[in-house]
Coordinates of C-alpha atoms in Angstrom, one line a residue:
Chain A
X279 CA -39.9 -1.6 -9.0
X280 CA -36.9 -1.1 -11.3
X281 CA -34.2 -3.5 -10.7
X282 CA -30.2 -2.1 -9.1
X283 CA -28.8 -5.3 -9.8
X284 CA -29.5 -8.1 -11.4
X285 CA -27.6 -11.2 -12.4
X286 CA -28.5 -13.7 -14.8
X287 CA -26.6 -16.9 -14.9
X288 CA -23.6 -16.0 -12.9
X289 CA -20.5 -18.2 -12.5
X290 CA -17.3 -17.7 -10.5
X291 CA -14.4 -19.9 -10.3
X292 CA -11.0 -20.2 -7.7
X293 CA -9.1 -21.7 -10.4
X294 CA -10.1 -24.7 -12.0
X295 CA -13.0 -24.7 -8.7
X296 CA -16.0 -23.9 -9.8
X297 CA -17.5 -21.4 -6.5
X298 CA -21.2 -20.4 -8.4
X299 CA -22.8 -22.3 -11.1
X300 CA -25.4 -20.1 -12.6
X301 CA -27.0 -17.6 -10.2
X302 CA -30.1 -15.7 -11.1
X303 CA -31.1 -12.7 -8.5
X304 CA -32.7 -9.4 -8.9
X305 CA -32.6 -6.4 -6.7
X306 CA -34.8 -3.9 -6.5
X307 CA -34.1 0.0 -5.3
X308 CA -34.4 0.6 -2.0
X309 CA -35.1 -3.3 -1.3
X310 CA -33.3 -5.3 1.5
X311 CA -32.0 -8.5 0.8
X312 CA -30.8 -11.2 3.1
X313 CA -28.7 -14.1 1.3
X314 CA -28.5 -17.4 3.1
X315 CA -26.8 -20.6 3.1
X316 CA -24.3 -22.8 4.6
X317 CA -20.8 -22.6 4.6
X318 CA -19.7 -22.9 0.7
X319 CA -22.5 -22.4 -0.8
X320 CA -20.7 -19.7 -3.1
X321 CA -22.2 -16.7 -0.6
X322 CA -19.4 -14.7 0.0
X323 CA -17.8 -15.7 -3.5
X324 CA -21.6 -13.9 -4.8
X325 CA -20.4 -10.4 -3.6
X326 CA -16.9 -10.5 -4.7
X327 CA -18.0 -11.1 -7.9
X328 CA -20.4 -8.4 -8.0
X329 CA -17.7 -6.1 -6.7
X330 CA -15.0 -7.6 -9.4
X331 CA -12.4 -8.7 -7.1
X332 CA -13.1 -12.3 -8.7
X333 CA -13.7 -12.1 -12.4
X334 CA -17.3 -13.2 -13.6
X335 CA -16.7 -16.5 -16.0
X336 CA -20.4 -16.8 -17.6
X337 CA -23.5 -15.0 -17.3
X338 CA -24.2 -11.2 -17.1
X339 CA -24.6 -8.5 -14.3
X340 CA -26.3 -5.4 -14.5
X341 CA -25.9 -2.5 -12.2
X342 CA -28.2 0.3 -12.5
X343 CA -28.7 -0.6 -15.9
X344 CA -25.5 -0.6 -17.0
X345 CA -23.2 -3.7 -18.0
X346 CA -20.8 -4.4 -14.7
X347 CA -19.1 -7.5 -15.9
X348 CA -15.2 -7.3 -16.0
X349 CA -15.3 -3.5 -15.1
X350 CA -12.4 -3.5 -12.2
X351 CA -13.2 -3.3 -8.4
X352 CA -12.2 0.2 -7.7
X353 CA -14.0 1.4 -10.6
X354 CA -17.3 -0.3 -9.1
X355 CA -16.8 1.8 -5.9
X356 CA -17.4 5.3 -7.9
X357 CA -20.9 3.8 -9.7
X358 CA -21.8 3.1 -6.1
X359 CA -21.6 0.0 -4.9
X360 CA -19.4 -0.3 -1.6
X361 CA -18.8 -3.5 0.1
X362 CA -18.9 -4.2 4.4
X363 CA -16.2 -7.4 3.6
X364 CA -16.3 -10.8 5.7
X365 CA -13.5 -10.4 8.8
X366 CA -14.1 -6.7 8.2
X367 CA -10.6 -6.3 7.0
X368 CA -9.8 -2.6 8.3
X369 CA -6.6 -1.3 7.8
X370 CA -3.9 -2.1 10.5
X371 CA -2.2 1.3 9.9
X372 CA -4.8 3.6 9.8
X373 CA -5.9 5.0 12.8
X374 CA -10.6 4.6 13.1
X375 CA -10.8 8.5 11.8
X376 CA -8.5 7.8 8.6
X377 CA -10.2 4.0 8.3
X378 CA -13.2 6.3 7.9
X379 CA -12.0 8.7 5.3
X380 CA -10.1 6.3 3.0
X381 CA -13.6 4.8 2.6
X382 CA -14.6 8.3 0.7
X383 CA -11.4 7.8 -1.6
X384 CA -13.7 8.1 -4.7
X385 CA -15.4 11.1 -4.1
X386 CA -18.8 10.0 -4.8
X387 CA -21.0 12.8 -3.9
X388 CA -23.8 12.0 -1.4
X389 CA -25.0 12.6 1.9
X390 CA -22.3 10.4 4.2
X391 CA -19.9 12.3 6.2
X392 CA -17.7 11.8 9.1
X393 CA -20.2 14.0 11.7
X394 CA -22.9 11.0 10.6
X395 CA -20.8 8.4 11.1
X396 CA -20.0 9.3 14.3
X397 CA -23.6 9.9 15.0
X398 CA -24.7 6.9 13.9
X399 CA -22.0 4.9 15.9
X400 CA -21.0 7.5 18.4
X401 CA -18.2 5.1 20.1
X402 CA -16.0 5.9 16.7
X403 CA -16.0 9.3 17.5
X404 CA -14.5 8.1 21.4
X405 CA -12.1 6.1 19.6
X406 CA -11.1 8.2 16.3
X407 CA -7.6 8.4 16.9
X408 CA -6.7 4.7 18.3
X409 CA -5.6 2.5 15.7
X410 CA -8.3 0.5 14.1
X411 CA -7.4 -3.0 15.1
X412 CA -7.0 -1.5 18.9
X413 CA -10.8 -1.7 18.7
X414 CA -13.0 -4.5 19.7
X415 CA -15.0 -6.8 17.2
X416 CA -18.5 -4.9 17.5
X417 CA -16.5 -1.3 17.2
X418 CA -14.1 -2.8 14.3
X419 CA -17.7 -3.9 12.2
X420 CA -19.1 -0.7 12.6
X421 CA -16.0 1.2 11.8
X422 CA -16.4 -1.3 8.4
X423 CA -19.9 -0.5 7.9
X424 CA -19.1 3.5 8.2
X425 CA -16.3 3.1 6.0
X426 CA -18.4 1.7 3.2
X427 CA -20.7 3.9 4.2
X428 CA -18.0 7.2 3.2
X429 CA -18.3 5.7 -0.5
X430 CA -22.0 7.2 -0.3
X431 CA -23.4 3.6 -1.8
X432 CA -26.4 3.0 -3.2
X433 CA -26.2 -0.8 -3.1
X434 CA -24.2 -2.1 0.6
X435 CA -23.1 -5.3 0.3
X436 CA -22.5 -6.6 4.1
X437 CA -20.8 -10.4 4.1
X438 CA -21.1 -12.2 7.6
X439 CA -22.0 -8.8 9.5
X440 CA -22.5 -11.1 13.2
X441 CA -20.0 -13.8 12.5
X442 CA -17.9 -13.5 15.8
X443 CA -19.6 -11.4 18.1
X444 CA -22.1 -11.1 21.3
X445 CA -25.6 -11.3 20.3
X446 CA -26.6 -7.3 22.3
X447 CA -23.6 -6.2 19.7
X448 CA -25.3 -7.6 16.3
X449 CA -28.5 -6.2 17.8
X450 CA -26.9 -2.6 17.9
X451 CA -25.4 -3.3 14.7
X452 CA -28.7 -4.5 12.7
X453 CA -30.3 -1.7 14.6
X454 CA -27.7 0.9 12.2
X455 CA -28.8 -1.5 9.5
X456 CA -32.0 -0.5 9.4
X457 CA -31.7 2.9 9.8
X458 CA -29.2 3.1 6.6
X459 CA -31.6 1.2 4.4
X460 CA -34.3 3.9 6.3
X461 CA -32.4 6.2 4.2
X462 CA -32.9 4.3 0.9
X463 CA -29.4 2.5 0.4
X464 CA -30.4 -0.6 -1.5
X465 CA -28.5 -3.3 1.6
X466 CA -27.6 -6.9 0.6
X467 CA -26.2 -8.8 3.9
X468 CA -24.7 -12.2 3.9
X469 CA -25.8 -14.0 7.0
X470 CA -25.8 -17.6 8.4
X471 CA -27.9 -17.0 10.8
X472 CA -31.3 -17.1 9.8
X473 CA -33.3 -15.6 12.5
X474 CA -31.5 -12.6 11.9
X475 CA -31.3 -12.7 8.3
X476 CA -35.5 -13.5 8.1
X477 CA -35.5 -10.0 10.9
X478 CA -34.2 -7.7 8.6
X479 CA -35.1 -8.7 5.3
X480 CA -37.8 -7.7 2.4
X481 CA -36.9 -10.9 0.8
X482 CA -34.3 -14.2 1.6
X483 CA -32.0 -16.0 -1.0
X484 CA -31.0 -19.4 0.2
X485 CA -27.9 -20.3 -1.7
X486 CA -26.7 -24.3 -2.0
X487 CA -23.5 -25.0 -3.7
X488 CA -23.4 -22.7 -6.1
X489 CA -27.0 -22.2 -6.8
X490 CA -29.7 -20.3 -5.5
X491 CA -31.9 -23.1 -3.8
X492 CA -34.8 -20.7 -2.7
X493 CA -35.8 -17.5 -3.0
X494 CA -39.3 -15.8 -1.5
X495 CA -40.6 -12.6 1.1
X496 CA -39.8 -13.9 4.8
X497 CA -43.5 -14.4 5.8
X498 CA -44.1 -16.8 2.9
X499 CA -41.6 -19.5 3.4
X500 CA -41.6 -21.7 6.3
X501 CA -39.0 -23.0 8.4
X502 CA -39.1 -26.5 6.6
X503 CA -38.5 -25.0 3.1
X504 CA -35.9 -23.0 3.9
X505 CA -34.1 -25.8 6.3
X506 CA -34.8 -28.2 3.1
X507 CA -33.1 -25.3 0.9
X508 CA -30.0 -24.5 3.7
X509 CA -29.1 -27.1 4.1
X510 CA -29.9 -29.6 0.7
X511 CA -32.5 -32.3 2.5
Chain B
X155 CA 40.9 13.6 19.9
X156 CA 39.4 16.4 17.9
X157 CA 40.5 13.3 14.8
X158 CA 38.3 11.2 16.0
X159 CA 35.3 13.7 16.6
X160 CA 35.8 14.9 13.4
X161 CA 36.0 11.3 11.8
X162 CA 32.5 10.5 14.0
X163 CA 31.1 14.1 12.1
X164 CA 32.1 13.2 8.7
X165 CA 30.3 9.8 9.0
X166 CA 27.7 11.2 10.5
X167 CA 27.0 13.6 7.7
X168 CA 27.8 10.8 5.4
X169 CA 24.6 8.9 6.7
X170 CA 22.5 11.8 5.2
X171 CA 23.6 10.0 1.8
X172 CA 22.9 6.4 2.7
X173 CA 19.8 7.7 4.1
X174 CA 19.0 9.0 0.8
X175 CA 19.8 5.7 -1.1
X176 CA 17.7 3.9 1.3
X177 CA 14.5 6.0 1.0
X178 CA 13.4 4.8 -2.1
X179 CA 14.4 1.7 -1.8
X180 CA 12.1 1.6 2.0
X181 CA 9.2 3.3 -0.1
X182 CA 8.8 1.0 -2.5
X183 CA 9.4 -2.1 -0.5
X184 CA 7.0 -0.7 2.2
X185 CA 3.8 0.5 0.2
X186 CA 4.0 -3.1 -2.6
X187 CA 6.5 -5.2 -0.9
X188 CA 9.1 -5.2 -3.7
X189 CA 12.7 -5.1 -3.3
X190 CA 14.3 -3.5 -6.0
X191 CA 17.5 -4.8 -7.0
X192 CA 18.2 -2.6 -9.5
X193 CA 18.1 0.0 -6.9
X194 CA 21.5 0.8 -6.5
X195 CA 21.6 0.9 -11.1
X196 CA 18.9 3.3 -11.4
X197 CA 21.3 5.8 -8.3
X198 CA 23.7 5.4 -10.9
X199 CA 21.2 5.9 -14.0
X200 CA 20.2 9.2 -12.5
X201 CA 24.7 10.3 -12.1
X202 CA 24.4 9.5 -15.5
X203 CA 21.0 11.8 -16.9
X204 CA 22.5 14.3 -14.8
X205 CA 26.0 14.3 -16.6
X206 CA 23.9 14.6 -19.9
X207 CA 22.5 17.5 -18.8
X208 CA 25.1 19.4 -17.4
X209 CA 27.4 18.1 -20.7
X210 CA 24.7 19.4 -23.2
X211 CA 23.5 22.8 -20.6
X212 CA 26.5 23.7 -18.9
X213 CA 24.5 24.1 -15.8
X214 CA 25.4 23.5 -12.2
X215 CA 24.8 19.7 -11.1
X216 CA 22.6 20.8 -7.7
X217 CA 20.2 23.0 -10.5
X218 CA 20.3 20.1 -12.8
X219 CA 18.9 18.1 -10.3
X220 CA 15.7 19.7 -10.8
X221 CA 15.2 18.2 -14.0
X222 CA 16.9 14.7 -13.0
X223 CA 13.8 14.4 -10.6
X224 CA 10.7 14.9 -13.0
X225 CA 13.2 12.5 -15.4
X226 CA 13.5 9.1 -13.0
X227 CA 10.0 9.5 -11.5
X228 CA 8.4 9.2 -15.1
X229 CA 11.1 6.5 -15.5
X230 CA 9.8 4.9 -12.2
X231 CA 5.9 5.4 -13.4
X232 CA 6.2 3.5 -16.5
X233 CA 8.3 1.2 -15.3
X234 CA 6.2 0.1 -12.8
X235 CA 2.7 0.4 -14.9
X236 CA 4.9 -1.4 -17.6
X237 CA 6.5 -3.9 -16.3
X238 CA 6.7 -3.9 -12.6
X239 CA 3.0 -4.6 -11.5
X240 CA 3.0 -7.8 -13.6
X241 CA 5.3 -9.8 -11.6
X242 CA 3.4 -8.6 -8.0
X243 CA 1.9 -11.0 -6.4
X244 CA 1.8 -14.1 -4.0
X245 CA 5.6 -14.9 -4.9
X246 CA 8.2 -12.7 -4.0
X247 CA 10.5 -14.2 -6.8
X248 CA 9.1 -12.8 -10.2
X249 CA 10.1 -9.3 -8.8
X250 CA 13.5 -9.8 -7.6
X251 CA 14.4 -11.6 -10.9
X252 CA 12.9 -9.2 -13.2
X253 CA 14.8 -6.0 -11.1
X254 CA 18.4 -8.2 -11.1
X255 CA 17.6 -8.3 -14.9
X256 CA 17.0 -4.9 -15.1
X257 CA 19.9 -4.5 -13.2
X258 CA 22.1 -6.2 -15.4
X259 CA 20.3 -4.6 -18.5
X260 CA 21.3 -0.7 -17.0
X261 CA 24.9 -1.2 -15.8
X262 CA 25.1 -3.0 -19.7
X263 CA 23.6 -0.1 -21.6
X264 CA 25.8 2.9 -19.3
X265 CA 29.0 0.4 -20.3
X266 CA 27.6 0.8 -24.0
X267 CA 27.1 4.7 -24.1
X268 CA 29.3 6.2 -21.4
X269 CA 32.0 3.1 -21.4
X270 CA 34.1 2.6 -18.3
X271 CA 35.6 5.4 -17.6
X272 CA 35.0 7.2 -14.5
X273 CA 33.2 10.5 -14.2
X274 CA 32.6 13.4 -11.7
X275 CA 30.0 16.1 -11.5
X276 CA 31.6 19.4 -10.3
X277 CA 29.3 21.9 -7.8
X278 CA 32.2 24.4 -7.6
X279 CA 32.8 25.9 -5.1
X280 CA 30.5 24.6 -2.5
X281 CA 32.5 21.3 -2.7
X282 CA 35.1 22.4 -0.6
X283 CA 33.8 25.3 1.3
X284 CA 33.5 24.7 5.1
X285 CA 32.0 25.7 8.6
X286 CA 34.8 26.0 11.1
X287 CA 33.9 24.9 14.2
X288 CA 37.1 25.9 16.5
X289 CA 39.7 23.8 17.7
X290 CA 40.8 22.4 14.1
X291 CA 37.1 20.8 13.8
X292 CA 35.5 21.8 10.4
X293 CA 32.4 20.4 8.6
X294 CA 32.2 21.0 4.6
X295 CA 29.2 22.7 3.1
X296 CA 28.3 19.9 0.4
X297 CA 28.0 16.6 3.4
X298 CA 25.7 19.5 5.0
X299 CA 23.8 20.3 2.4
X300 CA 23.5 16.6 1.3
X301 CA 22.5 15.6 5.1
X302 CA 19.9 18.4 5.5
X303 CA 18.6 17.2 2.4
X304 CA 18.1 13.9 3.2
X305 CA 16.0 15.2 6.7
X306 CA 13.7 17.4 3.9
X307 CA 13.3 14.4 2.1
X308 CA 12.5 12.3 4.8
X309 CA 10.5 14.4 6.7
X310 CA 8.3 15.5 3.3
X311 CA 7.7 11.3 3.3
X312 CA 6.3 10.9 6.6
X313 CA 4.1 14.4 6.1
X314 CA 3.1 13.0 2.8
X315 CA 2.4 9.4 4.7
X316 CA 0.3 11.1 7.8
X317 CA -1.5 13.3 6.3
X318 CA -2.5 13.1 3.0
X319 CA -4.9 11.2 1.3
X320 CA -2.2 9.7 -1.2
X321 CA -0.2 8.6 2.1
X322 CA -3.2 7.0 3.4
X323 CA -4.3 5.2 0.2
X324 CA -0.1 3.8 0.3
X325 CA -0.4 2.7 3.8
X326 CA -4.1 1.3 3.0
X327 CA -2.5 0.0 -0.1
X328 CA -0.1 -1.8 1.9
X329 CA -2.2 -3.4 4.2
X330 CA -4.5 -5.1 2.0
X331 CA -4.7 -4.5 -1.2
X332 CA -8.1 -6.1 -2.0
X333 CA -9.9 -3.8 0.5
X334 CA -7.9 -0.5 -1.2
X335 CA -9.8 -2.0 -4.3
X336 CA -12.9 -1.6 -2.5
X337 CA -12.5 1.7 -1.5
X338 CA -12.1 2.9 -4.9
X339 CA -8.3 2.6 -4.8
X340 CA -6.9 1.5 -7.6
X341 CA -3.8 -0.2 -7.1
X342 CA -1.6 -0.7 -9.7
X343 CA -2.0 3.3 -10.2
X344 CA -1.0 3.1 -6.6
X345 CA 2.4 1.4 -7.4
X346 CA 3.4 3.7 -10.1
X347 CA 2.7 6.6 -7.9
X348 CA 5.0 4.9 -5.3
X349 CA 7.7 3.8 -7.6
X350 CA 8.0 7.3 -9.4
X351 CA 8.2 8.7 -5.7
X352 CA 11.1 6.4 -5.2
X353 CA 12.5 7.2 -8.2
X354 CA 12.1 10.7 -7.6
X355 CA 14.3 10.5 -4.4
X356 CA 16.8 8.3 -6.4
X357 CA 17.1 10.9 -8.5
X358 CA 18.1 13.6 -5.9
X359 CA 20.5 10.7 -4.3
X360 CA 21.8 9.8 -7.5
X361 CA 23.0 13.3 -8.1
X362 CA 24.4 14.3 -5.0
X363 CA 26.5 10.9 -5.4
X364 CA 28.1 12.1 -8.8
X365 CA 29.0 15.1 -7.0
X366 CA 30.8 13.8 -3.9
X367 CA 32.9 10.4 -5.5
X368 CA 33.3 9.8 -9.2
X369 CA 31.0 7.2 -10.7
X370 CA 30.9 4.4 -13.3
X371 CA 28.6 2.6 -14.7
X372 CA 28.9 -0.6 -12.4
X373 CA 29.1 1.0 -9.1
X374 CA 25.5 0.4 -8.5
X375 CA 25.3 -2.9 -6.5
X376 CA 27.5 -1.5 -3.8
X377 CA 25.4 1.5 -3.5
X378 CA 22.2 -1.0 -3.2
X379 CA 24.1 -2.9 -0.1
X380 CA 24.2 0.5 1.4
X381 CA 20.9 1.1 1.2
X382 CA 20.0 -2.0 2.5
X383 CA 22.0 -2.4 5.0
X384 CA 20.8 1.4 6.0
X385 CA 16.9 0.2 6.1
X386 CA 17.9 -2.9 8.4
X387 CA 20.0 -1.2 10.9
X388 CA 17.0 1.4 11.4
X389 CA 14.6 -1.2 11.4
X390 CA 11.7 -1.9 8.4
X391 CA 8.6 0.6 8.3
X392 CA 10.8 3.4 9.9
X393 CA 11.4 6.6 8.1
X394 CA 13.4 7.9 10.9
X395 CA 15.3 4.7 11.4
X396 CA 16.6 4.6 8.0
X397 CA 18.6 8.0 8.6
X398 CA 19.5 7.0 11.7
X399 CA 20.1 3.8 10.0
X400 CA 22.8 5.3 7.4
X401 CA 24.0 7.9 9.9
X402 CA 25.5 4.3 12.2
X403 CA 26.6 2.8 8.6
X404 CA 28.5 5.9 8.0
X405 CA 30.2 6.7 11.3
X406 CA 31.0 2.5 11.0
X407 CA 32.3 3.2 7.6
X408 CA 34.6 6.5 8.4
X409 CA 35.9 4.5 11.5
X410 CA 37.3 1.9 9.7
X411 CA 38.9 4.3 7.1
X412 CA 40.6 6.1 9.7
X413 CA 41.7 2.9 11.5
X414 CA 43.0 1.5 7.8
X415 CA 41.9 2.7 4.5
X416 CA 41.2 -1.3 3.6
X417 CA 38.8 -1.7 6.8
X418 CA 36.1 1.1 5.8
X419 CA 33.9 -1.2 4.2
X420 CA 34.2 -4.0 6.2
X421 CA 33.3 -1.9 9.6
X422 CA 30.2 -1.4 7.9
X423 CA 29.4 -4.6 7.2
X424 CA 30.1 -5.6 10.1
X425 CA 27.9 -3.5 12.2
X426 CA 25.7 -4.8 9.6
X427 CA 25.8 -8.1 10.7
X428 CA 26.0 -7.4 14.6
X429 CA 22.3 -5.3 14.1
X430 CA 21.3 -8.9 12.7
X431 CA 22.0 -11.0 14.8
X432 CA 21.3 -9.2 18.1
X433 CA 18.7 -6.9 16.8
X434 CA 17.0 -9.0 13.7
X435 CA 14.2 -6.2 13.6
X436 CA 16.5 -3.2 13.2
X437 CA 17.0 -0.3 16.0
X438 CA 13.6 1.0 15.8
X439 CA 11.6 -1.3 13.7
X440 CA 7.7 -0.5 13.5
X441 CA 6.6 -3.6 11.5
X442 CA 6.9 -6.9 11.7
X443 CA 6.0 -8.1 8.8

């Protein structure tokens, strides 16, 4: 298995706050990765290092075998890592359709088009012209997820994919999942809820402040390890 | 009567060249959230570049606008890569301090090279030519051409804004400019591309200034209360607005000519102020932010 990403002694700061305090995490092609953890434990601040919108302080990451550390965000987008980001953060502006085709700014080649998209989430293709906030919270994720998608990724980061909606809409919504990584994207999602996250997932990280607290294939950890490691007893 | 139909025309027309002072100044408050007060100095910059070149060429002021343009938007790209995009961010200060700066820093150098004394550009003939339009009513050529211009200019914006990629990416831009980043967008390549767009419409309003009133070097600041006052009245976000925006200031502006040649300015102002405190958004404001 070679490795798509792979960080070695990571640390983030928000100014003098230090978010991550020496992460170490592999990923292989083609793998999917669930990371866990309670609120701060430097998930979220994880991925926005890895797709430099916060500069990485110590440590190294490797993307495809190449050095990714300081390179800027948008740059990251065109060696193919795209990002689904927490609240979704679509713009206000753009109508679903243009949402959708601002997400294939860079021109990576690859198989994503709009036509698949809309396959894959056929309710965008209802909704193509209504501004993007005019949707509701399921509709808005997966008009996220197909925008990242437009950047033809081969590593999808997804941060807090469920966090606000019905349960029958995340199971649509991990249902896509699963057909994407079926494709052979590489998919890292961010989740706090472990059931879900221990459903989808080749292998879990358990982050605690700042560090990873546990790390292991679903099926071999049990509940009481991973409680122990989410939550620091 | 027919005066005061006439008066309502030439204001009208007038608008067309507020319109195209407040363009730029909409664009780039609109796509990075800066207000540029040096707006109304780089209008004047551009009278100036254009007297160079018709001094050193001989040309006619309209064709060397042509040049002016490619000129103020390279102007507007470094600027903005070059100093500009370093004072973005959270605070709204760094920006409007650096731009008064700048502002003082232009009028200071046009004093230096061109000194006080107040120019003109000449279009010949077209200056004074006009459509008669019967009963002593009469519109001149050059407040045509300059109004029809502004509609090119503004509707090339919102045709550049709806349907290209570049529009979407300033709109996305706009938004939020952490998730342009991670679509590949990268901004501060954005914000040039914006500013030398702004600059680029300066340039075309800066010209057609020289041409209708003579110019100095400090006439800038009033030209920058135009424009502002022109994006207000038509309400933030609103191409559309801002010419109907000017077209309101200059009808208020002609009105108070006619009535006393003191009051022009004032009329302005004061429809200015009436906008703002019945209708704080502006006439046909799309954002509220």
């Amino acid at each position: 298995m070679s490795a798509l990403l792979e960080a070695e002694g990571v640390a983030a700061f928000y100014g003098d706050f230090q978010a991550l305090f020496g992460i170490d995490l592999e990923i292989g092609e083609g793998e999917r990765i669930a990371i866990i953890g309670a609120n701060g434990a430097g998930k979220s601040t994880f991925l926005k290092t890895v797709t430099g919108l916060l500069p990485l302080r110590h440590g190294s990451l490797r993307f495809a075998g190449s050095d990714i550390a300081g390179v800027p965000a948008h740059r990251l987008v065109a060696l193919g890592i795209a990002m689904v980001p927490e609240g979704r953060r679509l713009f206000a502006s753009l109508s679903v359709e243009e949402n959708l085709a601002i997400g294939a700014y860079g021109r990576r080649p690859g198989r994503w088009n709009l036509g698949l998209i809309y396959r894959l989430f056929p309710v965008l293709a209802e909704r193509r012209a209504a501004p993007a906030k005019a949707l509701s919270g399921g509709q808005q994720q997966m008009c996220a997820i197909g925008r990242a998608l437009m950047a033809n990724p081969s590593l999808l980061l997804c941060d807090e994919l469920s966090l606000g909606l019905a349960p029958i809409v995340i199971k649509d919504i991990y249902a896509a999942l699963a057909s994407i990584a079926g494709e052979g994207t590489t998919i890292v999602v961010v989740e706090q809820d472990i059931n879900q996250a221990m459903a989808m997932a080749d292998r879990l990280y358990c982050f605690q402040e700042g560090r990873v607290a546990l790390e292991g294939r679903p099926g071999a950890l049990t509940r009481e390890r991973i409680s122990a490691a989410y939550f620091g007893l | 009567m027919y005066g005061w139909i006439d008066t309502i025309l030439q204001g009208l027309l007038l608008g067309g060249l507020y319109a195209l002072f407040a363009a730029g100044l909409s664009l780039s408050f609109g796509v990075m959230r800066l207000v540029n007060i040096a707006h109304g100095d780089f209008i004047v910059l551009a009278a100036f570049v254009a007297l160079v070149i018709v001094q050193a060429s001989g040309v006619n002021p309209l064709l060397a606008m042509l040049a002016v343009v490619p000129v103020m938007a390279l102007v507007g790209y470094l600027l903005q890569r070059g100093i500009l995009n370093f004072t973005l961010g959270k605070d709204i200060l760094p920006p409007l301090l650096v731009t008064f700066g700048l502002s003082i820093i232009i009028q200071n150098l046009l004093l230096v090279g061109f000194s006080a004394d107040t120019r003109k550009l000449s279009a010949g003939p077209v200056e004074t030519a006009s459509i008669k339009l019967g009963g002593g009513l009469a519109i001149g050529w050059y407040p045509l051409i300059v109004f029809l211009a502004a509609i090119a200019v503004i509707a090339a914006l919102q045709l550049l804004f709806a349907r290209t990629m570049l529009g979407r990416a300033f709109r996305a831009t706009s938004d939020d400019q952490e998730a342009a980043q991670l679509m590949g967008i990268d901004n501060r390549r954005i914000y040039g591309l914006a500013m030398a767009l702004a600059m680029a419409i300066v340039a075309v309003a800066g010209v057609f200034l020289a041409i209708r009133t003579t110019f100095t070097p400090t006439i800038g600041p009033d030209r920058l209360l135009f424009a502002f006052e022109a994006v207000i009245i038509g309400g933030l976000g609103s191409l559309w607005g801002t010419l109907a925006g000017g077209m309101l200031l200059g009808v208020a502006q002609t009105i108070g000519f006619k009535l006393d040649p003191g009051y022009g300015l004032l009329a302005g102002h004061l429809v200015f102020l009436c906008v703002l405190v019945f209708r704080p958004t502006g006439l046909f404001a799309r954002t509220l932010d």
